[in-house]
GROMACS .gro file of C-alpha atoms in nm:
model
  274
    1UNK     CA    1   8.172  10.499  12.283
    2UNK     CA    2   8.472  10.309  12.413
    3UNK     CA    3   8.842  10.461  12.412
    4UNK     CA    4   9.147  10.259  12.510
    5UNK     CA    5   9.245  10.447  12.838
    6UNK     CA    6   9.186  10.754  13.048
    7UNK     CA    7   9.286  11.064  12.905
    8UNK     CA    8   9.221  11.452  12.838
    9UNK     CA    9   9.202  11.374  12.483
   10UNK     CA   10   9.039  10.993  12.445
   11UNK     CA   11   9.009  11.055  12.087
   12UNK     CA   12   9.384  11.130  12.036
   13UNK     CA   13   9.441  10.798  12.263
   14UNK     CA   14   9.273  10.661  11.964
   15UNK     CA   15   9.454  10.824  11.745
   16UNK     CA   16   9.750  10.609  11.815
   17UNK     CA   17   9.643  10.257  11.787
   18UNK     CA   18   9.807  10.033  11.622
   19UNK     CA   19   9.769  10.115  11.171
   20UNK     CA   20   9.611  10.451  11.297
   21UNK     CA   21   9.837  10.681  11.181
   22UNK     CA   22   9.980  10.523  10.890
   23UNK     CA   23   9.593  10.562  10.764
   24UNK     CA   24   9.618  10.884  10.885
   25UNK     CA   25   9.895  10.966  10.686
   26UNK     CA   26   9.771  10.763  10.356
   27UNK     CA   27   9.454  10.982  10.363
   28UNK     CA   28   9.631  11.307  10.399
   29UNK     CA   29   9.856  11.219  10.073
   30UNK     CA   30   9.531  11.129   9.907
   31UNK     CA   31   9.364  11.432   9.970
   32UNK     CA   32   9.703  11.647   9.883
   33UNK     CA   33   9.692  11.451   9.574
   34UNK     CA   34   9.374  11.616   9.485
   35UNK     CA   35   9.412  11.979   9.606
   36UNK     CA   36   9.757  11.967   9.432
   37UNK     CA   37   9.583  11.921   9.119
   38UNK     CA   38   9.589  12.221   8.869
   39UNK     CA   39   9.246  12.194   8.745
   40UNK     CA   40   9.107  12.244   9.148
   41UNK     CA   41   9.284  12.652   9.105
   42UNK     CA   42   9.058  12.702   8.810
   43UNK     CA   43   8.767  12.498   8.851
   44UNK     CA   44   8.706  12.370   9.264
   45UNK     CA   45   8.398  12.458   9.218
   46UNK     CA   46   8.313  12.223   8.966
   47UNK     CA   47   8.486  11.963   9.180
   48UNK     CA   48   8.272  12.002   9.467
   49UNK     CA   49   7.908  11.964   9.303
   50UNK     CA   50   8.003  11.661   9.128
   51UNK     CA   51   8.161  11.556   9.443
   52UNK     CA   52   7.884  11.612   9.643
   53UNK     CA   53   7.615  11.433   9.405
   54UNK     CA   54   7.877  11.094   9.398
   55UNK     CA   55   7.835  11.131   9.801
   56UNK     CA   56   7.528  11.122   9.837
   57UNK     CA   57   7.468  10.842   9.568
   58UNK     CA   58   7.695  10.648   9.822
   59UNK     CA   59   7.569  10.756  10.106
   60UNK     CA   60   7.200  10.634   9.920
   61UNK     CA   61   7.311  10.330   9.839
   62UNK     CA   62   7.426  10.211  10.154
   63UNK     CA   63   7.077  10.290  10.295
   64UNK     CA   64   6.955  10.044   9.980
   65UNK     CA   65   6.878  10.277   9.677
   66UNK     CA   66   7.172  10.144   9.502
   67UNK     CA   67   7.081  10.415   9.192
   68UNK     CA   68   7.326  10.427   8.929
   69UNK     CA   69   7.521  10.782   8.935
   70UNK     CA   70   7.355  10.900   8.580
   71UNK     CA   71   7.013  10.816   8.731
   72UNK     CA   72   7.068  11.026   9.048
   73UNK     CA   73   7.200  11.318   8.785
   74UNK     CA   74   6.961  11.303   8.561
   75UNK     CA   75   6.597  11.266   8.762
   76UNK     CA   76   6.462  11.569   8.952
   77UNK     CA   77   6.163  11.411   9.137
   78UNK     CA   78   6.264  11.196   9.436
   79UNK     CA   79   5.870  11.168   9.570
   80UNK     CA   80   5.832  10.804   9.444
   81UNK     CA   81   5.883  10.490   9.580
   82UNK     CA   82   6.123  10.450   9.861
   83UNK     CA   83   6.417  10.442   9.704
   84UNK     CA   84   6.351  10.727   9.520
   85UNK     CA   85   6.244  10.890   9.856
   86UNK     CA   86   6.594  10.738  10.020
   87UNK     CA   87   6.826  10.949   9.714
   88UNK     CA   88   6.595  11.252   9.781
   89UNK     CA   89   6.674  11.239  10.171
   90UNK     CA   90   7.018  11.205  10.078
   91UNK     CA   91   7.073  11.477   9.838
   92UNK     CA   92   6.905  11.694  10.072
   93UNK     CA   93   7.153  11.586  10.379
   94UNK     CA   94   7.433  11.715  10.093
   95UNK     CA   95   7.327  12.017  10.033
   96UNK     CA   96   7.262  12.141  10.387
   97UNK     CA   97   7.578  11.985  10.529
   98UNK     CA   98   7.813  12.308  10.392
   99UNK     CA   99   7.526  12.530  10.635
  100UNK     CA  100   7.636  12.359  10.918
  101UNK     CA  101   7.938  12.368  10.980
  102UNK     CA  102   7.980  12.706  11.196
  103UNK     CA  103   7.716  12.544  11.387
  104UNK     CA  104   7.926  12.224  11.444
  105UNK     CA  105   8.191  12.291  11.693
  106UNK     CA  106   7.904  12.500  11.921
  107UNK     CA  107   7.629  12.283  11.923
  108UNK     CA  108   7.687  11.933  11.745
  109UNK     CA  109   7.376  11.794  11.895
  110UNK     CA  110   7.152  12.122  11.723
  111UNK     CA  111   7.332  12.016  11.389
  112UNK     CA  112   7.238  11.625  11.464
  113UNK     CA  113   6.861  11.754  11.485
  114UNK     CA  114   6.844  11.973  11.202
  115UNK     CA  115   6.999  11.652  10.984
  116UNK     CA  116   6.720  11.440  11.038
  117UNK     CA  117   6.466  11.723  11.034
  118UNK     CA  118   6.583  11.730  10.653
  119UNK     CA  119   6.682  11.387  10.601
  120UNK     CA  120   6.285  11.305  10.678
  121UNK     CA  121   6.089  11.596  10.568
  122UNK     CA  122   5.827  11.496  10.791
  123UNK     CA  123   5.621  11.712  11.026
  124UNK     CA  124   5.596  11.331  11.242
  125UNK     CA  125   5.651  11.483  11.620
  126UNK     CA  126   5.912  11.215  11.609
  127UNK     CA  127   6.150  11.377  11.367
  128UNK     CA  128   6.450  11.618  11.497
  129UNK     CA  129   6.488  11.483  11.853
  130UNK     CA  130   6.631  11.170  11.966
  131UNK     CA  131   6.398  10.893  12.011
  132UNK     CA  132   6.230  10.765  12.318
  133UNK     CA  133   6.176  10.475  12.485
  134UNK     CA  134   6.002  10.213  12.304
  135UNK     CA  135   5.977  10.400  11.963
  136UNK     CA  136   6.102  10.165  11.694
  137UNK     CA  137   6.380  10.279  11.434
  138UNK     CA  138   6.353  10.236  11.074
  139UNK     CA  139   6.696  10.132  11.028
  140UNK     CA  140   6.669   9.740  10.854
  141UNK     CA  141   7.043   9.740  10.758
  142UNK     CA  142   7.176   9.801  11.085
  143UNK     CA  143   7.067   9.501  11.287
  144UNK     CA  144   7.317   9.555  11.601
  145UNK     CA  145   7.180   9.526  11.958
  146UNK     CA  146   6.970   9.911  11.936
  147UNK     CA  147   7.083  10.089  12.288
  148UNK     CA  148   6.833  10.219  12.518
  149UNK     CA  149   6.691  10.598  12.527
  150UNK     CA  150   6.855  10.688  12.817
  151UNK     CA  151   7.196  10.533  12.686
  152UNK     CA  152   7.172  10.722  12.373
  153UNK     CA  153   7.090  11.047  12.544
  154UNK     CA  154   7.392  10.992  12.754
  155UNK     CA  155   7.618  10.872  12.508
  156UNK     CA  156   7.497  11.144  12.260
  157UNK     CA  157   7.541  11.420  12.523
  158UNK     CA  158   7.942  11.296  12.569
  159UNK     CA  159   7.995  11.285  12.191
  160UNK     CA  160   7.881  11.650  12.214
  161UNK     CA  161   8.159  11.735  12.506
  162UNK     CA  162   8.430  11.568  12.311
  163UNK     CA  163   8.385  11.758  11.994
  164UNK     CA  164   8.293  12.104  12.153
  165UNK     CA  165   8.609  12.025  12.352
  166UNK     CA  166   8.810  12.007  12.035
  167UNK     CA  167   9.166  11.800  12.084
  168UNK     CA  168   9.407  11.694  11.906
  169UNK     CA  169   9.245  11.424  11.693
  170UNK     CA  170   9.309  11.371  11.358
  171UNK     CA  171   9.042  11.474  11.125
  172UNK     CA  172   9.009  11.147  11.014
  173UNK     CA  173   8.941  10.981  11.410
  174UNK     CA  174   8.747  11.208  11.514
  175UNK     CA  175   8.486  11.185  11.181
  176UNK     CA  176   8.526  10.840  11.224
  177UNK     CA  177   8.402  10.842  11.572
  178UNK     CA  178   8.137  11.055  11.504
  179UNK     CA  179   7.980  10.825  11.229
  180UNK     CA  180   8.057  10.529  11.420
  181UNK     CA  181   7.871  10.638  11.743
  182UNK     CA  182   7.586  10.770  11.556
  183UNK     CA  183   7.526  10.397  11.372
  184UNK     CA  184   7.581  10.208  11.678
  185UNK     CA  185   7.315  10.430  11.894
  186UNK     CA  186   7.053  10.517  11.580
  187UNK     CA  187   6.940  10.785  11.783
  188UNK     CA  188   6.675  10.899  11.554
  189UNK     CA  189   6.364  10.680  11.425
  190UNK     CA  190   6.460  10.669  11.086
  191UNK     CA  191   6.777  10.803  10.841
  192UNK     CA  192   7.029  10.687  11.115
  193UNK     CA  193   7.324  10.602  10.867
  194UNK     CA  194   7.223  10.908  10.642
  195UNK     CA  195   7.261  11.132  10.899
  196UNK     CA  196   7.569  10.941  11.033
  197UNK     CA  197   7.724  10.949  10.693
  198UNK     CA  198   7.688  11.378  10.686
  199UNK     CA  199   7.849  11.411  11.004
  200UNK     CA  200   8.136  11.244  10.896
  201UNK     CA  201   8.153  11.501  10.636
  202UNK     CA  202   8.093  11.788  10.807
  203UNK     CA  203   8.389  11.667  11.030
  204UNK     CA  204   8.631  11.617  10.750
  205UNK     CA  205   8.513  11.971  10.583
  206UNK     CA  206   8.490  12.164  10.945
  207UNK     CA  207   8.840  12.036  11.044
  208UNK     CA  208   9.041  12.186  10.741
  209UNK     CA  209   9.098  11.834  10.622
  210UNK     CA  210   8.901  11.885  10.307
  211UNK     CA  211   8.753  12.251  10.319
  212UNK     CA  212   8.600  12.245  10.003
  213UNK     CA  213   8.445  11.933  10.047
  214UNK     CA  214   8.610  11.713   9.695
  215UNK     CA  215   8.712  11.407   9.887
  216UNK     CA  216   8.354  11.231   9.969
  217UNK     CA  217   8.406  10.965  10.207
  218UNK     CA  218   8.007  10.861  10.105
  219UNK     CA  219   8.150  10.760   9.814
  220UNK     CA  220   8.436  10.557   9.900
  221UNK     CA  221   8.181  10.402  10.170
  222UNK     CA  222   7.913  10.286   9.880
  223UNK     CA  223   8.223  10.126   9.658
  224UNK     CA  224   8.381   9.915   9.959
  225UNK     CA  225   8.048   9.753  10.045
  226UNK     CA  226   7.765   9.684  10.256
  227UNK     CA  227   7.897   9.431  10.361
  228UNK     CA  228   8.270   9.570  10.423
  229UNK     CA  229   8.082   9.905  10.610
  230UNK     CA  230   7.879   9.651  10.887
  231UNK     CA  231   8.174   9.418  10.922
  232UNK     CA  232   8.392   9.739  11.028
  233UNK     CA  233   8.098   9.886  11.232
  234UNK     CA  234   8.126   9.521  11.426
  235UNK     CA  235   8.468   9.640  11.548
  236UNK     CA  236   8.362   9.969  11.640
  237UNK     CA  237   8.112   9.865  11.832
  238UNK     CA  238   8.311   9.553  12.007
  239UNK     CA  239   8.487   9.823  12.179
  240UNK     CA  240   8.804   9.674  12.169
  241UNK     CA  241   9.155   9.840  12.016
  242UNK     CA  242   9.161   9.617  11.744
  243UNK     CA  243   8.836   9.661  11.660
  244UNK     CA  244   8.808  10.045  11.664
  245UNK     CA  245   9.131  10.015  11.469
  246UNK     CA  246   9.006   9.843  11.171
  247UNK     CA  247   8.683  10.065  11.161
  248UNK     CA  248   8.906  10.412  11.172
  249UNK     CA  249   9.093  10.230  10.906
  250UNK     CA  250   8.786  10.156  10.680
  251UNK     CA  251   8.645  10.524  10.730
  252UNK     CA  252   9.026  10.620  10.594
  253UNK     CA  253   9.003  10.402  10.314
  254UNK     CA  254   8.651  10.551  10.227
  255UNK     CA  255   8.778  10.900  10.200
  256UNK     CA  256   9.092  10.776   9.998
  257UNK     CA  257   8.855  10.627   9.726
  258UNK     CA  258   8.657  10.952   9.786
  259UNK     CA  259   8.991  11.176   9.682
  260UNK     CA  260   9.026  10.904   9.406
  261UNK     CA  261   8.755  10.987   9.237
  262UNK     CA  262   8.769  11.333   9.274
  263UNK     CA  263   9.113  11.301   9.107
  264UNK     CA  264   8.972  11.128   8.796
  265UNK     CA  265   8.710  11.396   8.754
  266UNK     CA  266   8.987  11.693   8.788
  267UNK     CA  267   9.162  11.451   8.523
  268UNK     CA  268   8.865  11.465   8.307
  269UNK     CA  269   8.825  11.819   8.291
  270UNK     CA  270   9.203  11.835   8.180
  271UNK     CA  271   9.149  11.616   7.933
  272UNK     CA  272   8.833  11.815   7.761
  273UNK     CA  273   9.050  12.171   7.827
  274UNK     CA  274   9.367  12.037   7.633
   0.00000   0.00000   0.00000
């Protein structure tokens, strides 16, 4: 992870690059927009599973089960193929995410474990620790320069120390960060951007950005693009200002189309109370 000067607080260094906090700002309105809705005092609950289920069909689909949202509602056995195996993984990474979160701020790299313990449903002796030297990673989307055991154990150990620190770090930086490190090391063998993906969420739930978890950034991810998400993970991982910039900016835009579509389904429910 790279920051843009020495400082108690690196990630609030990065908090004020250049764009930073007008995205800041933009995704704070969005996510008003949708708490200040009338249906969310009557119904949040409502809001949350169906925001949770168009998460992880992003989330999915930028691991390549690209599953329309009716098929992902509708089918209850996820023990097929591997797509079918990818949506399962990712439901399941939903669904535990809300356990997690007093766990976060304590012991991120526990949480980081448990994640791919689910995510994989495996008993491989692989699963739930960070790889080691020379095991290969299942990741075929991700095709950046993969960093070496001991630079992900070192990298993953400061990531730790930064958010057991706390700061003062937007929300939106510091989940940024967070999903941004965890692609550019891929510090498990497999379900790298699944598990990056949760942690992002469990950020932007565990911070009081979006408690009840109705603004999912998975799904703002899955409608920008494949190709959007790795040409913003490029600037991340250049290191530069710019560059980290432009990906804080994408992971805003992500939870803004998140909130957006929460916001049509509170609209929705209006429509079918009136």
């Amino acid at each position: 992870m790279s920051t843009t000067g020495a400082s108690a607080d690196p990630l609030a260094t990065l908090g004020s690059l250049p764009g930073v906090p007008e995205s800041v700002e933009s995704v704070r309105k969005s996510v008003d927009r949708v708490y200040g809705h009338r249906i969310m005092r009557r119904r949040s609950n409502e809001i949350t599973a169906e925001a949770a289920l168009r998460g992880a069909r992003g989330s999915a689909s930028l691991s390549g089960a690209d599953w329309a949202l009716e098929e992902v509602r509708r089918r209850t056995d996820f023990s097929g193929d591997d797509a079918a195996r990818v949506v399962g993984a990712s439901l399941r990474l939903t669904a535990e995410a809300g356990q997690l979160l007093s766990i976060w701020r304590q012991s991120p790299l526990r949480v980081l474990a448990r994640l791919h313990l689910v995510a994989a449903a495996s008993n491989d002796d692989r699963v739930g620790r960070p790889r080691q030297e020379g095991e290969p990673v299942d990741e075929p989307l991700v095709e950046l320069p993969l960093p070496s055991a001991a630079e992900v154990h070192g990298r993953l150990e400061g990531l730790s120390e930064l958010i057991i620190a706390g700061g003062s770090a937007p929300a939106l930086v510091t989940a940024a960060i967070v999903h941004g490190e965890l692609l550019a090391l891929r510090p498990f063998t497999s379900h790298n951007g699944l598990v990056a993906r949760t942690a992002e969420r469990i950020v932007l739930v565990g911070s009081g950005l979006d408690p009840k978890s109705v603004c999912p950034a998975e799904a703002g991810h899955g409608e920008l693009g494949r190709a959007a998400y790795l040409a913003a993970l490029d600037g991340y991982v250049s290191g530069t200002p710019e560059g980290m910039a432009a990906w804080i900016a994408h992971c805003g835009k992500a939870i803004e189309l998140g909130a957006r579509e929460s916001t049509a389904v509170c609209e929705a429910l209006q429509r079918g109370a009136a």
